[in-house]
JSON list of N, CA and C in Angstrom, two decimals:
[
{"chain": "A", "resi": 1, "resn": "MET", "atom": "N", "xyz": [-76.41, -106.38, -45.03]},
{"chain": "A", "resi": 1, "resn": "MET", "atom": "CA", "xyz": [-77.54, -106.91, -44.29]},
{"chain": "A", "resi": 1, "resn": "MET", "atom": "C", "xyz": [-77.23, -108.35, -43.90]},
{"chain": "A", "resi": 2, "resn": "VAL", "atom": "N", "xyz": [-77.54, -108.70, -42.66]},
{"chain": "A", "resi": 2, "resn": "VAL", "atom": "CA", "xyz": [-77.36, -110.06, -42.19]},
{"chain": "A", "resi": 2, "resn": "VAL", "atom": "C", "xyz": [-78.71, -110.77, -42.30]},
{"chain": "A", "resi": 3, "resn": "VAL", "atom": "N", "xyz": [-78.74, -111.85, -43.07]},
{"chain": "A", "resi": 3, "resn": "VAL", "atom": "CA", "xyz": [-79.97, -112.59, -43.28]},
{"chain": "A", "resi": 3, "resn": "VAL", "atom": "C", "xyz": [-79.99, -113.78, -42.32]},
{"chain": "A", "resi": 4, "resn": "GLY", "atom": "N", "xyz": [-81.14, -114.06, -41.75]},
{"chain": "A", "resi": 4, "resn": "GLY", "atom": "CA", "xyz": [-81.29, -115.20, -40.87]},
{"chain": "A", "resi": 4, "resn": "GLY", "atom": "C", "xyz": [-81.55, -114.79, -39.44]},
{"chain": "A", "resi": 5, "resn": "PRO", "atom": "N", "xyz": [-81.68, -115.77, -38.55]},
{"chain": "A", "resi": 5, "resn": "PRO", "atom": "CA", "xyz": [-81.98, -115.50, -37.14]},
{"chain": "A", "resi": 5, "resn": "PRO", "atom": "C", "xyz": [-80.85, -114.71, -36.48]},
{"chain": "A", "resi": 6, "resn": "LYS", "atom": "N", "xyz": [-81.24, -113.84, -35.55]},
{"chain": "A", "resi": 6, "resn": "LYS", "atom": "CA", "xyz": [-80.28, -113.03, -34.83]},
{"chain": "A", "resi": 6, "resn": "LYS", "atom": "C", "xyz": [-80.57, -113.09, -33.33]},
{"chain": "A", "resi": 7, "resn": "VAL", "atom": "N", "xyz": [-79.54, -112.98, -32.53]},
{"chain": "A", "resi": 7, "resn": "VAL", "atom": "CA", "xyz": [-79.67, -112.84, -31.08]},
{"chain": "A", "resi": 7, "resn": "VAL", "atom": "C", "xyz": [-78.75, -111.71, -30.64]},
{"chain": "A", "resi": 8, "resn": "MET", "atom": "N", "xyz": [-79.11, -111.08, -29.53]},
{"chain": "A", "resi": 8, "resn": "MET", "atom": "CA", "xyz": [-78.23, -110.09, -28.94]},
{"chain": "A", "resi": 8, "resn": "MET", "atom": "C", "xyz": [-77.92, -110.53, -27.52]},
{"chain": "A", "resi": 9, "resn": "LEU", "atom": "N", "xyz": [-76.65, -110.65, -27.22]},
{"chain": "A", "resi": 9, "resn": "LEU", "atom": "CA", "xyz": [-76.19, -111.04, -25.89]},
{"chain": "A", "resi": 9, "resn": "LEU", "atom": "C", "xyz": [-75.98, -109.77, -25.07]},
{"chain": "A", "resi": 10, "resn": "MET", "atom": "N", "xyz": [-76.55, -109.74, -23.87]},
{"chain": "A", "resi": 10, "resn": "MET", "atom": "CA", "xyz": [-76.46, -108.56, -23.02]},
{"chain": "A", "resi": 10, "resn": "MET", "atom": "C", "xyz": [-76.25, -108.97, -21.58]},
{"chain": "A", "resi": 11, "resn": "ASP", "atom": "N", "xyz": [-75.76, -108.04, -20.76]},
{"chain": "A", "resi": 11, "resn": "ASP", "atom": "CA", "xyz": [-75.61, -108.32, -19.33]},
{"chain": "A", "resi": 11, "resn": "ASP", "atom": "C", "xyz": [-75.71, -107.02, -18.54]},
{"chain": "A", "resi": 12, "resn": "GLU", "atom": "N", "xyz": [-75.46, -107.11, -17.24]},
{"chain": "A", "resi": 12, "resn": "GLU", "atom": "CA", "xyz": [-75.62, -105.96, -16.36]},
{"chain": "A", "resi": 12, "resn": "GLU", "atom": "C", "xyz": [-74.58, -104.87, -16.61]},
{"chain": "A", "resi": 13, "resn": "PHE", "atom": "N", "xyz": [-73.59, -105.14, -17.44]},
{"chain": "A", "resi": 13, "resn": "PHE", "atom": "CA", "xyz": [-72.59, -104.13, -17.79]},
{"chain": "A", "resi": 13, "resn": "PHE", "atom": "C", "xyz": [-72.92, -103.43, -19.11]},
{"chain": "A", "resi": 14, "resn": "SER", "atom": "N", "xyz": [-74.00, -103.85, -19.77]},
{"chain": "A", "resi": 14, "resn": "SER", "atom": "CA", "xyz": [-74.48, -103.15, -20.97]},
{"chain": "A", "resi": 14, "resn": "SER", "atom": "C", "xyz": [-75.16, -101.87, -20.49]},
{"chain": "A", "resi": 15, "resn": "ALA", "atom": "N", "xyz": [-74.60, -100.73, -20.83]},
{"chain": "A", "resi": 15, "resn": "ALA", "atom": "CA", "xyz": [-75.14, -99.47, -20.30]},
{"chain": "A", "resi": 15, "resn": "ALA", "atom": "C", "xyz": [-75.10, -98.39, -21.38]},
{"chain": "A", "resi": 16, "resn": "SER", "atom": "N", "xyz": [-75.86, -97.36, -21.15]},
{"chain": "A", "resi": 16, "resn": "SER", "atom": "CA", "xyz": [-75.91, -96.21, -22.03]},
{"chain": "A", "resi": 16, "resn": "SER", "atom": "C", "xyz": [-76.34, -96.64, -23.43]},
{"chain": "A", "resi": 17, "resn": "ASP", "atom": "N", "xyz": [-75.46, -96.53, -24.41]},
{"chain": "A", "resi": 17, "resn": "ASP", "atom": "CA", "xyz": [-75.82, -96.96, -25.76]},
{"chain": "A", "resi": 17, "resn": "ASP", "atom": "C", "xyz": [-76.14, -98.46, -25.79]},
{"chain": "A", "resi": 18, "resn": "GLY", "atom": "N", "xyz": [-75.52, -99.23, -24.90]},
{"chain": "A", "resi": 18, "resn": "GLY", "atom": "CA", "xyz": [-75.84, -100.67, -24.80]},
{"chain": "A", "resi": 18, "resn": "GLY", "atom": "C", "xyz": [-77.29, -100.90, -24.41]},
{"chain": "A", "resi": 19, "resn": "ASP", "atom": "N", "xyz": [-77.82, -100.07, -23.53]},
{"chain": "A", "resi": 19, "resn": "ASP", "atom": "CA", "xyz": [-79.25, -100.12, -23.18]},
{"chain": "A", "resi": 19, "resn": "ASP", "atom": "C", "xyz": [-80.11, -99.78, -24.39]},
{"chain": "A", "resi": 20, "resn": "ILE", "atom": "N", "xyz": [-79.74, -98.69, -25.06]},
{"chain": "A", "resi": 20, "resn": "ILE", "atom": "CA", "xyz": [-80.54, -98.20, -26.19]},
{"chain": "A", "resi": 20, "resn": "ILE", "atom": "C", "xyz": [-80.57, -99.21, -27.32]},
{"chain": "A", "resi": 21, "resn": "VAL", "atom": "N", "xyz": [-79.42, -99.79, -27.66]},
{"chain": "A", "resi": 21, "resn": "VAL", "atom": "CA", "xyz": [-79.37, -100.77, -28.75]},
{"chain": "A", "resi": 21, "resn": "VAL", "atom": "C", "xyz": [-80.22, -101.99, -28.42]},
{"chain": "A", "resi": 22, "resn": "CYS", "atom": "N", "xyz": [-80.14, -102.47, -27.18]},
{"chain": "A", "resi": 22, "resn": "CYS", "atom": "CA", "xyz": [-80.96, -103.63, -26.78]},
{"chain": "A", "resi": 22, "resn": "CYS", "atom": "C", "xyz": [-82.45, -103.30, -26.84]},
{"chain": "A", "resi": 23, "resn": "TYR", "atom": "N", "xyz": [-82.83, -102.12, -26.35]},
{"chain": "A", "resi": 23, "resn": "TYR", "atom": "CA", "xyz": [-84.24, -101.70, -26.38]},
{"chain": "A", "resi": 23, "resn": "TYR", "atom": "C", "xyz": [-84.77, -101.67, -27.82]},
{"chain": "A", "resi": 24, "resn": "ARG", "atom": "N", "xyz": [-84.01, -101.06, -28.70]},
{"chain": "A", "resi": 24, "resn": "ARG", "atom": "CA", "xyz": [-84.47, -100.95, -30.10]},
{"chain": "A", "resi": 24, "resn": "ARG", "atom": "C", "xyz": [-84.42, -102.28, -30.84]},
{"chain": "A", "resi": 25, "resn": "PHE", "atom": "N", "xyz": [-83.45, -103.12, -30.50]},
{"chain": "A", "resi": 25, "resn": "PHE", "atom": "CA", "xyz": [-83.37, -104.46, -31.10]},
{"chain": "A", "resi": 25, "resn": "PHE", "atom": "C", "xyz": [-84.66, -105.23, -30.81]},
{"chain": "A", "resi": 26, "resn": "ARG", "atom": "N", "xyz": [-85.12, -105.14, -29.54]},
{"chain": "A", "resi": 26, "resn": "ARG", "atom": "CA", "xyz": [-86.38, -105.79, -29.17]},
{"chain": "A", "resi": 26, "resn": "ARG", "atom": "C", "xyz": [-87.58, -105.09, -29.79]},
{"chain": "A", "resi": 27, "resn": "LYS", "atom": "N", "xyz": [-87.61, -103.76, -29.73]},
{"chain": "A", "resi": 27, "resn": "LYS", "atom": "CA", "xyz": [-88.75, -102.98, -30.23]},
{"chain": "A", "resi": 27, "resn": "LYS", "atom": "C", "xyz": [-89.01, -103.26, -31.71]},
{"chain": "A", "resi": 28, "resn": "TYR", "atom": "N", "xyz": [-87.96, -103.36, -32.49]},
{"chain": "A", "resi": 28, "resn": "TYR", "atom": "CA", "xyz": [-88.12, -103.58, -33.92]},
{"chain": "A", "resi": 28, "resn": "TYR", "atom": "C", "xyz": [-88.06, -105.06, -34.31]},
{"chain": "A", "resi": 29, "resn": "LYS", "atom": "N", "xyz": [-88.12, -105.94, -33.29]},
{"chain": "A", "resi": 29, "resn": "LYS", "atom": "CA", "xyz": [-88.21, -107.38, -33.49]},
{"chain": "A", "resi": 29, "resn": "LYS", "atom": "C", "xyz": [-87.12, -107.92, -34.42]},
{"chain": "A", "resi": 30, "resn": "LEU", "atom": "N", "xyz": [-85.89, -107.52, -34.13]},
{"chain": "A", "resi": 30, "resn": "LEU", "atom": "CA", "xyz": [-84.76, -107.96, -34.94]},
{"chain": "A", "resi": 30, "resn": "LEU", "atom": "C", "xyz": [-84.25, -109.33, -34.54]},
{"chain": "A", "resi": 31, "resn": "GLY", "atom": "N", "xyz": [-84.61, -109.79, -33.36]},
{"chain": "A", "resi": 31, "resn": "GLY", "atom": "CA", "xyz": [-84.17, -111.09, -32.88]},
{"chain": "A", "resi": 31, "resn": "GLY", "atom": "C", "xyz": [-84.47, -111.23, -31.40]},
{"chain": "A", "resi": 32, "resn": "THR", "atom": "N", "xyz": [-83.78, -112.15, -30.76]},
{"chain": "A", "resi": 32, "resn": "THR", "atom": "CA", "xyz": [-84.01, -112.46, -29.36]},
{"chain": "A", "resi": 32, "resn": "THR", "atom": "C", "xyz": [-82.91, -111.87, -28.49]},
{"chain": "A", "resi": 33, "resn": "LEU", "atom": "N", "xyz": [-83.29, -111.25, -27.37]},
{"chain": "A", "resi": 33, "resn": "LEU", "atom": "CA", "xyz": [-82.33, -110.77, -26.39]},
{"chain": "A", "resi": 33, "resn": "LEU", "atom": "C", "xyz": [-82.07, -111.89, -25.39]},
{"chain": "A", "resi": 34, "resn": "ILE", "atom": "N", "xyz": [-80.81, -112.18, -25.13]},
{"chain": "A", "resi": 34, "resn": "ILE", "atom": "CA", "xyz": [-80.47, -113.22, -24.15]},
{"chain": "A", "resi": 34, "resn": "ILE", "atom": "C", "xyz": [-79.42, -112.67, -23.19]},
{"chain": "A", "resi": 35, "resn": "GLY", "atom": "N", "xyz": [-79.42, -113.18, -21.99]},
{"chain": "A", "resi": 35, "resn": "GLY", "atom": "CA", "xyz": [-78.44, -112.77, -20.99]},
{"chain": "A", "resi": 35, "resn": "GLY", "atom": "C", "xyz": [-79.12, -112.23, -19.75]},
{"chain": "A", "resi": 36, "resn": "LYS", "atom": "N", "xyz": [-78.58, -111.12, -19.24]},
{"chain": "A", "resi": 36, "resn": "LYS", "atom": "CA", "xyz": [-79.09, -110.48, -18.02]},
{"chain": "A", "resi": 36, "resn": "LYS", "atom": "C", "xyz": [-79.60, -109.07, -18.35]},
{"chain": "A", "resi": 37, "resn": "ARG", "atom": "N", "xyz": [-80.45, -108.55, -17.46]},
{"chain": "A", "resi": 37, "resn": "ARG", "atom": "CA", "xyz": [-80.99, -107.20, -17.63]},
{"chain": "A", "resi": 37, "resn": "ARG", "atom": "C", "xyz": [-79.84, -106.20, -17.72]},
{"chain": "A", "resi": 38, "resn": "THR", "atom": "N", "xyz": [-79.98, -105.21, -18.62]},
{"chain": "A", "resi": 38, "resn": "THR", "atom": "CA", "xyz": [-78.95, -104.18, -18.76]},
{"chain": "A", "resi": 38, "resn": "THR", "atom": "C", "xyz": [-78.94, -103.26, -17.55]},
{"chain": "A", "resi": 39, "resn": "TRP", "atom": "N", "xyz": [-77.92, -102.47, -17.45]},
{"chain": "A", "resi": 39, "resn": "TRP", "atom": "CA", "xyz": [-77.67, -101.63, -16.28]},
{"chain": "A", "resi": 39, "resn": "TRP", "atom": "C", "xyz": [-78.75, -100.57, -16.07]},
{"chain": "A", "resi": 40, "resn": "GLY", "atom": "N", "xyz": [-79.21, -99.92, -17.13]},
{"chain": "A", "resi": 40, "resn": "GLY", "atom": "CA", "xyz": [-80.26, -98.91, -16.99]},
{"chain": "A", "resi": 40, "resn": "GLY", "atom": "C", "xyz": [-79.76, -97.51, -16.75]},
{"chain": "A", "resi": 41, "resn": "GLY", "atom": "N", "xyz": [-78.57, -97.22, -17.22]},
{"chain": "A", "resi": 41, "resn": "GLY", "atom": "CA", "xyz": [-78.01, -95.87, -17.08]},
{"chain": "A", "resi": 41, "resn": "GLY", "atom": "C", "xyz": [-77.92, -95.19, -18.43]},
{"chain": "A", "resi": 42, "resn": "VAL", "atom": "N", "xyz": [-78.93, -94.39, -18.77]},
{"chain": "A", "resi": 42, "resn": "VAL", "atom": "CA", "xyz": [-79.01, -93.81, -20.10]},
{"chain": "A", "resi": 42, "resn": "VAL", "atom": "C", "xyz": [-78.96, -92.28, -20.09]},
{"chain": "A", "resi": 43, "resn": "VAL", "atom": "N", "xyz": [-79.06, -91.65, -18.93]},
{"chain": "A", "resi": 43, "resn": "VAL", "atom": "CA", "xyz": [-79.08, -90.19, -18.89]},
{"chain": "A", "resi": 43, "resn": "VAL", "atom": "C", "xyz": [-77.78, -89.65, -19.48]},
{"chain": "A", "resi": 44, "resn": "GLY", "atom": "N", "xyz": [-77.93, -88.72, -20.42]},
{"chain": "A", "resi": 44, "resn": "GLY", "atom": "CA", "xyz": [-76.77, -88.15, -21.10]},
{"chain": "A", "resi": 44, "resn": "GLY", "atom": "C", "xyz": [-76.14, -87.02, -20.33]},
{"chain": "A", "resi": 45, "resn": "ILE", "atom": "N", "xyz": [-74.83, -86.92, -20.42]},
{"chain": "A", "resi": 45, "resn": "ILE", "atom": "CA", "xyz": [-74.08, -85.85, -19.78]},
{"chain": "A", "resi": 45, "resn": "ILE", "atom": "C", "xyz": [-73.40, -85.07, -20.90]},
{"chain": "A", "resi": 46, "resn": "ARG", "atom": "N", "xyz": [-73.64, -83.79, -20.93]},
{"chain": "A", "resi": 46, "resn": "ARG", "atom": "CA", "xyz": [-73.07, -82.95, -21.99]},
{"chain": "A", "resi": 46, "resn": "ARG", "atom": "C", "xyz": [-72.33, -81.79, -21.33]},
{"chain": "A", "resi": 47, "resn": "GLY", "atom": "N", "xyz": [-71.11, -81.56, -21.73]},
{"chain": "A", "resi": 47, "resn": "GLY", "atom": "CA", "xyz": [-70.35, -80.43, -21.21]},
{"chain": "A", "resi": 47, "resn": "GLY", "atom": "C", "xyz": [-70.01, -80.59, -19.74]},
{"chain": "A", "resi": 48, "resn": "SER", "atom": "N", "xyz": [-69.43, -79.57, -19.19]},
{"chain": "A", "resi": 48, "resn": "SER", "atom": "CA", "xyz": [-69.08, -79.59, -17.78]},
{"chain": "A", "resi": 48, "resn": "SER", "atom": "C", "xyz": [-69.09, -78.17, -17.25]},
{"chain": "A", "resi": 49, "resn": "LEU", "atom": "N", "xyz": [-69.15, -78.07, -15.96]},
{"chain": "A", "resi": 49, "resn": "LEU", "atom": "CA", "xyz": [-69.12, -76.77, -15.30]},
{"chain": "A", "resi": 49, "resn": "LEU", "atom": "C", "xyz": [-67.81, -76.66, -14.53]},
{"chain": "A", "resi": 50, "resn": "PRO", "atom": "N", "xyz": [-66.99, -75.66, -14.80]},
{"chain": "A", "resi": 50, "resn": "PRO", "atom": "CA", "xyz": [-65.72, -75.54, -14.06]},
{"chain": "A", "resi": 50, "resn": "PRO", "atom": "C", "xyz": [-65.98, -75.06, -12.63]},
{"chain": "A", "resi": 51, "resn": "LEU", "atom": "N", "xyz": [-65.19, -75.58, -11.71]},
{"chain": "A", "resi": 51, "resn": "LEU", "atom": "CA", "xyz": [-65.28, -75.17, -10.31]},
{"chain": "A", "resi": 51, "resn": "LEU", "atom": "C", "xyz": [-64.10, -74.26, -9.98]},
{"chain": "A", "resi": 52, "resn": "LEU", "atom": "N", "xyz": [-64.21, -73.47, -8.93]},
{"chain": "A", "resi": 52, "resn": "LEU", "atom": "CA", "xyz": [-63.15, -72.52, -8.56]},
{"chain": "A", "resi": 52, "resn": "LEU", "atom": "C", "xyz": [-61.83, -73.20, -8.25]},
{"chain": "A", "resi": 53, "resn": "ASP", "atom": "N", "xyz": [-61.89, -74.44, -7.75]},
{"chain": "A", "resi": 53, "resn": "ASP", "atom": "CA", "xyz": [-60.65, -75.14, -7.39]},
{"chain": "A", "resi": 53, "resn": "ASP", "atom": "C", "xyz": [-60.01, -75.86, -8.58]},
{"chain": "A", "resi": 54, "resn": "GLY", "atom": "N", "xyz": [-60.55, -75.66, -9.79]},
{"chain": "A", "resi": 54, "resn": "GLY", "atom": "CA", "xyz": [-59.98, -76.29, -10.98]},
{"chain": "A", "resi": 54, "resn": "GLY", "atom": "C", "xyz": [-60.63, -77.61, -11.36]},
{"chain": "A", "resi": 55, "resn": "GLY", "atom": "N", "xyz": [-61.50, -78.13, -10.50]},
{"chain": "A", "resi": 55, "resn": "GLY", "atom": "CA", "xyz": [-62.20, -79.37, -10.80]},
{"chain": "A", "resi": 55, "resn": "GLY", "atom": "C", "xyz": [-63.38, -79.10, -11.75]},
{"chain": "A", "resi": 56, "resn": "TYR", "atom": "N", "xyz": [-64.09, -80.15, -12.08]},
{"chain": "A", "resi": 56, "resn": "TYR", "atom": "CA", "xyz": [-65.25, -80.03, -12.96]},
{"chain": "A", "resi": 56, "resn": "TYR", "atom": "C", "xyz": [-66.43, -80.79, -12.38]},
{"chain": "A", "resi": 57, "resn": "MET", "atom": "N", "xyz": [-67.62, -80.35, -12.72]},
{"chain": "A", "resi": 57, "resn": "MET", "atom": "CA", "xyz": [-68.83, -81.03, -12.31]},
{"chain": "A", "resi": 57, "resn": "MET", "atom": "C", "xyz": [-69.65, -81.31, -13.57]},
{"chain": "A", "resi": 58, "resn": "ASN", "atom": "N", "xyz": [-69.97, -82.56, -13.81]},
{"chain": "A", "resi": 58, "resn": "ASN", "atom": "CA", "xyz": [-70.84, -82.91, -14.94]},
{"chain": "A", "resi": 58, "resn": "ASN", "atom": "C", "xyz": [-72.28, -82.93, -14.47]},
{"chain": "A", "resi": 59, "resn": "ARG", "atom": "N", "xyz": [-73.21, -82.57, -15.35]},
{"chain": "A", "resi": 59, "resn": "ARG", "atom": "CA", "xyz": [-74.62, -82.54, -14.97]},
{"chain": "A", "resi": 59, "resn": "ARG", "atom": "C", "xyz": [-75.42, -83.38, -15.96]},
{"chain": "A", "resi": 60, "resn": "PRO", "atom": "N", "xyz": [-76.35, -84.18, -15.47]},
{"chain": "A", "resi": 60, "resn": "PRO", "atom": "CA", "xyz": [-77.22, -84.94, -16.37]},
{"chain": "A", "resi": 60, "resn": "PRO", "atom": "C", "xyz": [-78.17, -83.99, -17.08]},
{"chain": "A", "resi": 61, "resn": "GLU", "atom": "N", "xyz": [-78.41, -84.23, -18.38]},
{"chain": "A", "resi": 61, "resn": "GLU", "atom": "CA", "xyz": [-79.22, -83.30, -19.15]},
{"chain": "A", "resi": 61, "resn": "GLU", "atom": "C", "xyz": [-80.39, -83.91, -19.90]},
{"chain": "A", "resi": 62, "resn": "PHE", "atom": "N", "xyz": [-80.32, -85.18, -20.27]},
{"chain": "A", "resi": 62, "resn": "PHE", "atom": "CA", "xyz": [-81.40, -85.75, -21.07]},
{"chain": "A", "resi": 62, "resn": "PHE", "atom": "C", "xyz": [-81.43, -87.26, -20.93]},
{"chain": "A", "resi": 63, "resn": "SER", "atom": "N", "xyz": [-82.56, -87.85, -21.22]},
{"chain": "A", "resi": 63, "resn": "SER", "atom": "CA", "xyz": [-82.71, -89.30, -21.20]},
{"chain": "A", "resi": 63, "resn": "SER", "atom": "C", "xyz": [-83.57, -89.71, -22.38]},
{"chain": "A", "resi": 64, "resn": "ARG", "atom": "N", "xyz": [-84.16, -90.90, -22.32]},
{"chain": "A", "resi": 64, "resn": "ARG", "atom": "CA", "xyz": [-84.90, -91.43, -23.46]},
{"chain": "A", "resi": 64, "resn": "ARG", "atom": "C", "xyz": [-86.34, -91.77, -23.09]},
{"chain": "A", "resi": 65, "resn": "TYR", "atom": "N", "xyz": [-87.26, -91.36, -23.97]},
{"chain": "A", "resi": 65, "resn": "TYR", "atom": "CA", "xyz": [-88.63, -91.83, -23.93]},
{"chain": "A", "resi": 65, "resn": "TYR", "atom": "C", "xyz": [-88.71, -93.11, -24.76]},
{"chain": "A", "resi": 66, "resn": "ASN", "atom": "N", "xyz": [-89.82, -93.84, -24.64]},
{"chain": "A", "resi": 66, "resn": "ASN", "atom": "CA", "xyz": [-90.04, -94.96, -25.55]},
{"chain": "A", "resi": 66, "resn": "ASN", "atom": "C", "xyz": [-90.25, -94.40, -26.96]},
{"chain": "A", "resi": 67, "resn": "VAL", "atom": "N", "xyz": [-90.24, -95.26, -27.97]},
{"chain": "A", "resi": 67, "resn": "VAL", "atom": "CA", "xyz": [-90.34, -94.77, -29.36]},
{"chain": "A", "resi": 67, "resn": "VAL", "atom": "C", "xyz": [-91.69, -94.14, -29.64]},
{"chain": "A", "resi": 68, "resn": "GLU", "atom": "N", "xyz": [-92.71, -94.43, -28.83]},
{"chain": "A", "resi": 68, "resn": "GLU", "atom": "CA", "xyz": [-94.02, -93.78, -28.99]},
{"chain": "A", "resi": 68, "resn": "GLU", "atom": "C", "xyz": [-94.05, -92.40, -28.33]},
{"chain": "A", "resi": 69, "resn": "GLY", "atom": "N", "xyz": [-93.05, -92.09, -27.51]},
{"chain": "A", "resi": 69, "resn": "GLY", "atom": "CA", "xyz": [-92.99, -90.80, -26.83]},
{"chain": "A", "resi": 69, "resn": "GLY", "atom": "C", "xyz": [-93.95, -90.66, -25.68]},
{"chain": "A", "resi": 70, "resn": "THR", "atom": "N", "xyz": [-94.32, -91.78, -25.02]},
{"chain": "A", "resi": 70, "resn": "THR", "atom": "CA", "xyz": [-95.33, -91.72, -23.96]},
{"chain": "A", "resi": 70, "resn": "THR", "atom": "C", "xyz": [-94.79, -91.94, -22.56]},
{"chain": "A", "resi": 71, "resn": "GLU", "atom": "N", "xyz": [-93.59, -92.52, -22.40]},
{"chain": "A", "resi": 71, "resn": "GLU", "atom": "CA", "xyz": [-93.06, -92.77, -21.06]},
{"chain": "A", "resi": 71, "resn": "GLU", "atom": "C", "xyz": [-91.54, -92.91, -21.10]},
{"chain": "A", "resi": 72, "resn": "TRP", "atom": "N", "xyz": [-90.94, -92.67, -19.93]},
{"chain": "A", "resi": 72, "resn": "TRP", "atom": "CA", "xyz": [-89.50, -92.90, -19.79]},
{"chain": "A", "resi": 72, "resn": "TRP", "atom": "C", "xyz": [-89.23, -94.39, -19.83]},
{"chain": "A", "resi": 73, "resn": "VAL", "atom": "N", "xyz": [-88.21, -94.78, -20.51]},
{"chain": "A", "resi": 73, "resn": "VAL", "atom": "CA", "xyz": [-87.81, -96.19, -20.55]},
{"chain": "A", "resi": 73, "resn": "VAL", "atom": "C", "xyz": [-86.32, -96.30, -20.29]},
{"chain": "A", "resi": 74, "resn": "MET", "atom": "N", "xyz": [-85.91, -97.44, -19.89]},
{"chain": "A", "resi": 74, "resn": "MET", "atom": "CA", "xyz": [-84.52, -97.82, -19.67]},
{"chain": "A", "resi": 74, "resn": "MET", "atom": "C", "xyz": [-83.91, -97.21, -18.41]},
{"chain": "A", "resi": 75, "resn": "GLU", "atom": "N", "xyz": [-84.01, -95.89, -18.21]},
{"chain": "A", "resi": 75, "resn": "GLU", "atom": "CA", "xyz": [-83.34, -95.25, -17.09]},
{"chain": "A", "resi": 75, "resn": "GLU", "atom": "C", "xyz": [-83.80, -95.83, -15.76]},
{"chain": "A", "resi": 76, "resn": "GLY", "atom": "N", "xyz": [-82.86, -96.38, -15.03]},
{"chain": "A", "resi": 76, "resn": "GLY", "atom": "CA", "xyz": [-83.15, -96.98, -13.73]},
{"chain": "A", "resi": 76, "resn": "GLY", "atom": "C", "xyz": [-83.85, -98.33, -13.82]},
{"chain": "A", "resi": 77, "resn": "LYS", "atom": "N", "xyz": [-84.20, -98.79, -15.01]},
{"chain": "A", "resi": 77, "resn": "LYS", "atom": "CA", "xyz": [-84.89, -100.06, -15.20]},
{"chain": "A", "resi": 77, "resn": "LYS", "atom": "C", "xyz": [-84.04, -101.05, -15.99]},
{"chain": "A", "resi": 78, "resn": "GLY", "atom": "N", "xyz": [-83.37, -100.54, -16.99]},
{"chain": "A", "resi": 78, "resn": "GLY", "atom": "CA", "xyz": [-82.65, -101.41, -17.91]},
{"chain": "A", "resi": 78, "resn": "GLY", "atom": "C", "xyz": [-83.60, -102.07, -18.90]},
{"chain": "A", "resi": 79, "resn": "VAL", "atom": "N", "xyz": [-83.08, -103.00, -19.64]},
{"chain": "A", "resi": 79, "resn": "VAL", "atom": "CA", "xyz": [-83.85, -103.75, -20.63]},
{"chain": "A", "resi": 79, "resn": "VAL", "atom": "C", "xyz": [-83.80, -105.22, -20.24]},
{"chain": "A", "resi": 80, "resn": "GLU", "atom": "N", "xyz": [-84.95, -105.84, -20.12]},
{"chain": "A", "resi": 80, "resn": "GLU", "atom": "CA", "xyz": [-85.02, -107.25, -19.74]},
{"chain": "A", "resi": 80, "resn": "GLU", "atom": "C", "xyz": [-84.85, -108.15, -20.97]},
{"chain": "A", "resi": 81, "resn": "PRO", "atom": "N", "xyz": [-84.03, -109.21, -20.85]},
{"chain": "A", "resi": 81, "resn": "PRO", "atom": "CA", "xyz": [-83.92, -110.17, -21.96]},
{"chain": "A", "resi": 81, "resn": "PRO", "atom": "C", "xyz": [-85.10, -111.13, -21.95]},
{"chain": "A", "resi": 82, "resn": "ARG", "atom": "N", "xyz": [-85.21, -111.90, -22.99]},
{"chain": "A", "resi": 82, "resn": "ARG", "atom": "CA", "xyz": [-86.18, -112.98, -23.01]},
{"chain": "A", "resi": 82, "resn": "ARG", "atom": "C", "xyz": [-85.56, -114.14, -22.26]},
{"chain": "A", "resi": 83, "resn": "HIS", "atom": "N", "xyz": [-86.27, -114.67, -21.29]},
{"chain": "A", "resi": 83, "resn": "HIS", "atom": "CA", "xyz": [-85.74, -115.79, -20.51]},
{"chain": "A", "resi": 83, "resn": "HIS", "atom": "C", "xyz": [-86.25, -117.11, -21.09]},
{"chain": "A", "resi": 84, "resn": "PHE", "atom": "N", "xyz": [-85.35, -118.03, -21.27]},
{"chain": "A", "resi": 84, "resn": "PHE", "atom": "CA", "xyz": [-85.71, -119.34, -21.79]},
{"chain": "A", "resi": 84, "resn": "PHE", "atom": "C", "xyz": [-86.01, -120.30, -20.65]},
{"chain": "A", "resi": 85, "resn": "ARG", "atom": "N", "xyz": [-86.95, -121.15, -20.86]},
{"chain": "A", "resi": 85, "resn": "ARG", "atom": "CA", "xyz": [-87.24, -122.22, -19.88]},
{"chain": "A", "resi": 85, "resn": "ARG", "atom": "C", "xyz": [-86.65, -123.51, -20.41]},
{"chain": "A", "resi": 86, "resn": "GLY", "atom": "N", "xyz": [-85.80, -124.11, -19.58]},
{"chain": "A", "resi": 86, "resn": "GLY", "atom": "CA", "xyz": [-85.12, -125.31, -20.04]},
{"chain": "A", "resi": 86, "resn": "GLY", "atom": "C", "xyz": [-85.80, -126.58, -19.64]}
]
């Protein structure tokens, strides 16, 4: 366990699990998010479908609700950091 103040640095290249970790870090009040809004690409891709020409097609299958289970979060929105005023 890390004792003391914590921050999470994030940017527009934080995606998928990077979005989820930032969302939960804020939700559970583990510290302050700093940087830029995350990318917002959380839809999971599982398996693939083979094509006749030997190629493959991946299909999106699932995304994330908020921890209360009431609305979609992160996908297409990302996670906003706390902005400091200097």
